[in-house]
Amino acid sequence: MSTRAQAYTLEAFVAALLLLGAVVFALQATAVTPQTASTASEAQQRQLERVGSGVLDAAAEDGSLRRTVLYWNNSTGTFHGLEPYESAYSNGTLPTDFGDRLDRSVGDDGVAYNVNVQYRDATGETETKRVVDSGTPSDDAVRVAALLTLYDDDVLYTASEAPTEQTLVNASFYAPDSAPDSGVYNVVTVEVVLWST
């Protein structure tokens, strides 16, 4: 075999290796696994997080978040409008200003949400009271939360969100008085879980 033929053979072999390397690199760069989130999904999650945080911030500022946490019927031991055997509102039907704000923000966009109130029980353990139950969140659900301090002299609210004269310290409320020797009743976390349906 001539030197020229050997050079052509070597050149063809190197070109084949380069081509094979480029194909392998391209396949690895574009491989999609079940755990790989798409860019669109990540953008949607960030959007849901922004919307959820905005709703929580606005509700905390205008008092509708506090009114929702205290939207408790002391006579029936449930939230207003629920039957005694019902533990939470279903499918985004929270009948408060905070619920209206959530519905306006995400209700028409194919987004479901749960609302939970987390609080400390008498032993210091964290308990959760479900306020809205729209089902089991998807794996890519977004969670946003806000802290709210409840005081002994905070009052419960009526079904129309008007204040009553029933103070927390004398009510049969779902969260107990976690600091009986102070004016603070409990510090709760209101969590909103949002996901696309």
mmCIF file of C-alpha atoms in Angstrom:
data_model
loop_
_atom_site.group_PDB
_atom_site.id
_atom_site.type_symbol
_atom_site.label_atom_id
_atom_site.label_comp_id
_atom_site.label_asym_id
_atom_site.label_seq_id
_atom_site.Cartn_x
_atom_site.Cartn_y
_atom_site.Cartn_z
ATOM 1 C CA MET A 1 0.000 0.000 0.000
ATOM 2 C CA SER A 2 1.369 3.354 -0.974
ATOM 3 C CA THR A 3 1.988 6.179 1.432
ATOM 4 C CA ARG A 4 -0.749 8.167 -0.226
ATOM 5 C CA ALA A 5 -3.284 5.334 0.265
ATOM 6 C CA GLN A 6 -2.251 4.998 3.910
ATOM 7 C CA ALA A 7 -2.747 8.734 4.427
ATOM 8 C CA TYR A 8 -6.255 8.553 2.890
ATOM 9 C CA THR A 9 -7.120 5.561 5.087
ATOM 10 C CA LEU A 10 -5.855 7.312 8.216
ATOM 11 C CA GLU A 11 -7.719 10.484 7.248
ATOM 12 C CA ALA A 12 -10.958 8.537 6.725
ATOM 13 C CA PHE A 13 -10.521 6.788 10.094
ATOM 14 C CA VAL A 14 -9.956 10.104 11.951
ATOM 15 C CA ALA A 15 -12.964 11.663 10.189
ATOM 16 C CA ALA A 16 -15.130 8.699 11.208
ATOM 17 C CA LEU A 17 -13.993 9.061 14.836
ATOM 18 C CA LEU A 18 -14.756 12.793 14.806
ATOM 19 C CA LEU A 19 -18.196 12.166 13.318
ATOM 20 C CA LEU A 20 -18.942 9.444 15.866
ATOM 21 C CA GLY A 21 -17.779 11.725 18.710
ATOM 22 C CA ALA A 22 -20.025 14.547 17.467
ATOM 23 C CA VAL A 23 -23.046 12.223 17.302
ATOM 24 C CA VAL A 24 -22.414 10.887 20.838
ATOM 25 C CA PHE A 25 -21.981 14.435 22.186
ATOM 26 C CA ALA A 26 -25.190 15.597 20.493
ATOM 27 C CA LEU A 27 -27.169 12.676 21.904
ATOM 28 C CA GLN A 28 -25.901 13.312 25.431
ATOM 29 C CA ALA A 29 -26.602 17.026 25.194
ATOM 30 C CA THR A 30 -30.225 16.478 24.158
ATOM 31 C CA ALA A 31 -31.050 13.368 26.179
ATOM 32 C CA VAL A 32 -34.331 13.716 28.103
ATOM 33 C CA THR A 33 -34.892 11.580 31.149
ATOM 34 C CA PRO A 34 -38.094 11.258 33.195
ATOM 35 C CA GLN A 35 -36.550 13.490 35.865
ATOM 36 C CA THR A 36 -35.599 16.278 33.466
ATOM 37 C CA ALA A 37 -37.960 19.244 33.778
ATOM 38 C CA SER A 38 -38.716 21.077 30.576
ATOM 39 C CA THR A 39 -37.972 24.750 30.283
ATOM 40 C CA ALA A 40 -41.676 25.453 29.854
ATOM 41 C CA SER A 41 -42.485 23.555 33.066
ATOM 42 C CA GLU A 42 -39.834 25.449 35.021
ATOM 43 C CA ALA A 43 -41.133 28.762 33.694
ATOM 44 C CA GLN A 44 -44.675 27.777 34.659
ATOM 45 C CA GLN A 45 -43.538 26.840 38.169
ATOM 46 C CA ARG A 46 -41.774 30.194 38.585
ATOM 47 C CA GLN A 47 -44.922 31.965 37.357
ATOM 48 C CA LEU A 48 -47.118 30.035 39.820
ATOM 49 C CA GLU A 49 -44.687 30.849 42.629
ATOM 50 C CA ARG A 50 -44.793 34.575 41.773
ATOM 51 C CA VAL A 51 -48.590 34.584 41.600
ATOM 52 C CA GLY A 52 -48.970 32.606 44.841
ATOM 53 C CA SER A 53 -46.522 34.831 46.710
ATOM 54 C CA GLY A 54 -48.236 37.952 45.370
ATOM 55 C CA VAL A 55 -51.656 36.724 46.480
ATOM 56 C CA LEU A 56 -50.364 35.838 49.967
ATOM 57 C CA ASP A 57 -48.587 39.194 50.362
ATOM 58 C CA ALA A 58 -51.656 41.169 49.267
ATOM 59 C CA ALA A 59 -53.969 39.115 51.505
ATOM 60 C CA ALA A 60 -51.671 39.601 54.501
ATOM 61 C CA GLU A 61 -51.583 43.330 53.844
ATOM 62 C CA ASP A 62 -55.346 43.841 53.495
ATOM 63 C CA GLY A 63 -56.259 41.499 56.385
ATOM 64 C CA SER A 64 -58.114 38.896 54.298
ATOM 65 C CA LEU A 65 -55.522 36.232 55.168
ATOM 66 C CA ARG A 66 -56.144 36.741 58.908
ATOM 67 C CA ARG A 67 -59.920 36.746 58.353
ATOM 68 C CA THR A 68 -59.657 33.427 56.480
ATOM 69 C CA VAL A 69 -57.629 31.772 59.245
ATOM 70 C CA LEU A 70 -60.212 33.027 61.777
ATOM 71 C CA TYR A 71 -63.222 32.199 59.544
ATOM 72 C CA TRP A 72 -64.380 29.690 62.150
ATOM 73 C CA ASN A 73 -67.874 28.825 63.341
ATOM 74 C CA ASN A 74 -67.425 28.279 67.074
ATOM 75 C CA SER A 75 -70.851 26.607 67.362
ATOM 76 C CA THR A 76 -70.288 23.881 64.755
ATOM 77 C CA GLY A 77 -66.517 23.515 65.131
ATOM 78 C CA THR A 78 -65.966 23.960 61.384
ATOM 79 C CA PHE A 79 -65.263 26.703 58.905
ATOM 80 C CA HIS A 80 -68.394 28.643 57.924
ATOM 81 C CA GLY A 81 -70.563 26.886 55.356
ATOM 82 C CA LEU A 82 -69.185 23.410 56.003
ATOM 83 C CA GLU A 83 -71.165 20.579 57.506
ATOM 84 C CA PRO A 84 -69.820 19.196 60.805
ATOM 85 C CA TYR A 85 -68.523 16.091 58.979
ATOM 86 C CA GLU A 86 -66.615 18.176 56.394
ATOM 87 C CA SER A 87 -63.046 19.052 57.256
ATOM 88 C CA ALA A 88 -62.238 21.457 54.401
ATOM 89 C CA TYR A 89 -63.626 23.279 51.389
ATOM 90 C CA SER A 90 -63.276 21.264 48.204
ATOM 91 C CA ASN A 91 -61.933 22.236 44.794
ATOM 92 C CA GLY A 92 -61.139 25.877 45.360
ATOM 93 C CA THR A 93 -64.454 26.974 46.872
ATOM 94 C CA LEU A 94 -63.041 29.094 49.709
ATOM 95 C CA PRO A 95 -65.842 31.649 50.329
ATOM 96 C CA THR A 96 -63.645 34.460 51.673
ATOM 97 C CA ASP A 97 -61.974 37.513 50.147
ATOM 98 C CA PHE A 98 -58.707 35.546 50.164
ATOM 99 C CA GLY A 99 -60.421 32.699 48.285
ATOM 100 C CA ASP A 100 -61.835 35.179 45.753
ATOM 101 C CA ARG A 101 -58.349 36.602 45.235
ATOM 102 C CA LEU A 102 -56.926 33.109 44.642
ATOM 103 C CA ASP A 103 -59.708 32.267 42.193
ATOM 104 C CA ARG A 104 -59.188 35.508 40.243
ATOM 105 C CA SER A 105 -55.456 34.901 40.090
ATOM 106 C CA VAL A 106 -55.305 31.218 39.115
ATOM 107 C CA GLY A 107 -58.817 29.781 38.922
ATOM 108 C CA ASP A 108 -59.290 30.274 35.173
ATOM 109 C CA ASP A 109 -55.786 29.097 34.236
ATOM 110 C CA GLY A 110 -56.250 25.375 34.839
ATOM 111 C CA VAL A 111 -54.541 25.621 38.217
ATOM 112 C CA ALA A 112 -55.723 23.778 41.330
ATOM 113 C CA TYR A 113 -54.750 24.744 44.847
ATOM 114 C CA ASN A 114 -54.810 23.541 48.423
ATOM 115 C CA VAL A 115 -54.661 25.876 51.418
ATOM 116 C CA ASN A 116 -53.251 24.624 54.720
ATOM 117 C CA VAL A 117 -52.749 26.245 58.120
ATOM 118 C CA GLN A 118 -49.857 24.807 60.108
ATOM 119 C CA TYR A 119 -49.709 25.500 63.844
ATOM 120 C CA ARG A 120 -48.105 24.241 67.054
ATOM 121 C CA ASP A 121 -50.164 22.005 69.298
ATOM 122 C CA ALA A 122 -49.978 21.965 73.095
ATOM 123 C CA THR A 123 -46.900 19.700 73.031
ATOM 124 C CA GLY A 124 -45.056 21.855 70.496
ATOM 125 C CA GLU A 125 -45.627 19.485 67.569
ATOM 126 C CA THR A 126 -46.612 20.920 64.185
ATOM 127 C CA GLU A 127 -50.166 20.110 63.111
ATOM 128 C CA THR A 128 -51.916 20.968 59.851
ATOM 129 C CA LYS A 129 -55.494 22.132 59.347
ATOM 130 C CA ARG A 130 -56.599 21.781 55.732
ATOM 131 C CA VAL A 131 -58.720 24.762 54.646
ATOM 132 C CA VAL A 132 -59.084 23.962 50.928
ATOM 133 C CA ASP A 133 -58.673 20.425 49.583
ATOM 134 C CA SER A 134 -58.529 20.205 45.792
ATOM 135 C CA GLY A 135 -56.872 16.788 45.759
ATOM 136 C CA THR A 136 -53.335 15.453 45.663
ATOM 137 C CA PRO A 137 -50.819 17.925 44.237
ATOM 138 C CA SER A 138 -48.714 16.879 41.254
ATOM 139 C CA ASP A 139 -44.983 16.237 41.634
ATOM 140 C CA ASP A 140 -44.175 19.691 40.227
ATOM 141 C CA ALA A 141 -46.513 21.567 42.586
ATOM 142 C CA VAL A 142 -45.370 24.925 43.950
ATOM 143 C CA ARG A 143 -45.634 25.783 47.651
ATOM 144 C CA VAL A 144 -45.716 29.327 48.984
ATOM 145 C CA ALA A 145 -46.249 30.303 52.613
ATOM 146 C CA ALA A 146 -46.724 33.246 54.954
ATOM 147 C CA LEU A 147 -46.379 33.495 58.732
ATOM 148 C CA LEU A 148 -49.211 34.946 60.767
ATOM 149 C CA THR A 149 -49.171 35.688 64.498
ATOM 150 C CA LEU A 150 -52.481 35.162 66.278
ATOM 151 C CA TYR A 151 -53.136 36.952 69.569
ATOM 152 C CA ASP A 152 -55.351 36.044 72.519
ATOM 153 C CA ASP A 153 -57.670 38.971 71.813
ATOM 154 C CA ASP A 154 -58.062 38.221 68.075
ATOM 155 C CA VAL A 155 -61.704 37.519 67.289
ATOM 156 C CA LEU A 156 -63.428 34.973 65.078
ATOM 157 C CA TYR A 157 -65.261 36.150 61.954
ATOM 158 C CA THR A 158 -68.792 35.547 60.718
ATOM 159 C CA ALA A 159 -69.736 33.976 57.390
ATOM 160 C CA SER A 160 -69.750 37.481 55.878
ATOM 161 C CA GLU A 161 -66.264 38.140 57.333
ATOM 162 C CA ALA A 162 -67.529 40.570 59.963
ATOM 163 C CA PRO A 163 -65.775 40.413 63.333
ATOM 164 C CA THR A 164 -67.596 38.705 66.192
ATOM 165 C CA GLU A 165 -67.064 39.287 69.896
ATOM 166 C CA GLN A 166 -65.696 35.754 70.343
ATOM 167 C CA THR A 167 -61.992 35.980 71.201
ATOM 168 C CA LEU A 168 -59.582 33.169 70.419
ATOM 169 C CA VAL A 169 -58.636 32.595 74.028
ATOM 170 C CA ASN A 170 -62.288 31.750 74.845
ATOM 171 C CA ALA A 171 -63.142 29.903 71.613
ATOM 172 C CA SER A 172 -63.200 26.248 70.578
ATOM 173 C CA PHE A 173 -60.672 26.960 67.855
ATOM 174 C CA TYR A 174 -58.802 24.350 65.807
ATOM 175 C CA ALA A 175 -55.377 25.674 66.890
ATOM 176 C CA PRO A 176 -54.686 25.726 70.631
ATOM 177 C CA ASP A 177 -53.155 28.504 72.707
ATOM 178 C CA SER A 178 -49.495 27.553 72.404
ATOM 179 C CA ALA A 179 -48.268 30.309 74.732
ATOM 180 C CA PRO A 180 -50.830 30.637 77.550
ATOM 181 C CA ASP A 181 -48.668 32.958 79.635
ATOM 182 C CA SER A 182 -48.307 35.594 76.919
ATOM 183 C CA GLY A 183 -50.588 37.653 74.706
ATOM 184 C CA VAL A 184 -49.577 35.541 71.706
ATOM 185 C CA TYR A 185 -52.044 32.752 70.989
ATOM 186 C CA ASN A 186 -50.176 30.870 68.261
ATOM 187 C CA VAL A 187 -47.947 31.533 65.265
ATOM 188 C CA VAL A 188 -49.334 29.846 62.176
ATOM 189 C CA THR A 189 -48.025 29.269 58.675
ATOM 190 C CA VAL A 190 -50.527 29.639 55.863
ATOM 191 C CA GLU A 191 -49.389 27.484 52.960
ATOM 192 C CA VAL A 192 -50.806 27.579 49.445
ATOM 193 C CA VAL A 193 -49.969 24.637 47.167
ATOM 194 C CA LEU A 194 -50.499 25.314 43.445
ATOM 195 C CA TRP A 195 -50.302 22.924 40.511
ATOM 196 C CA SER A 196 -51.480 22.691 36.900
ATOM 197 C CA THR A 197 -54.337 20.327 36.191
#
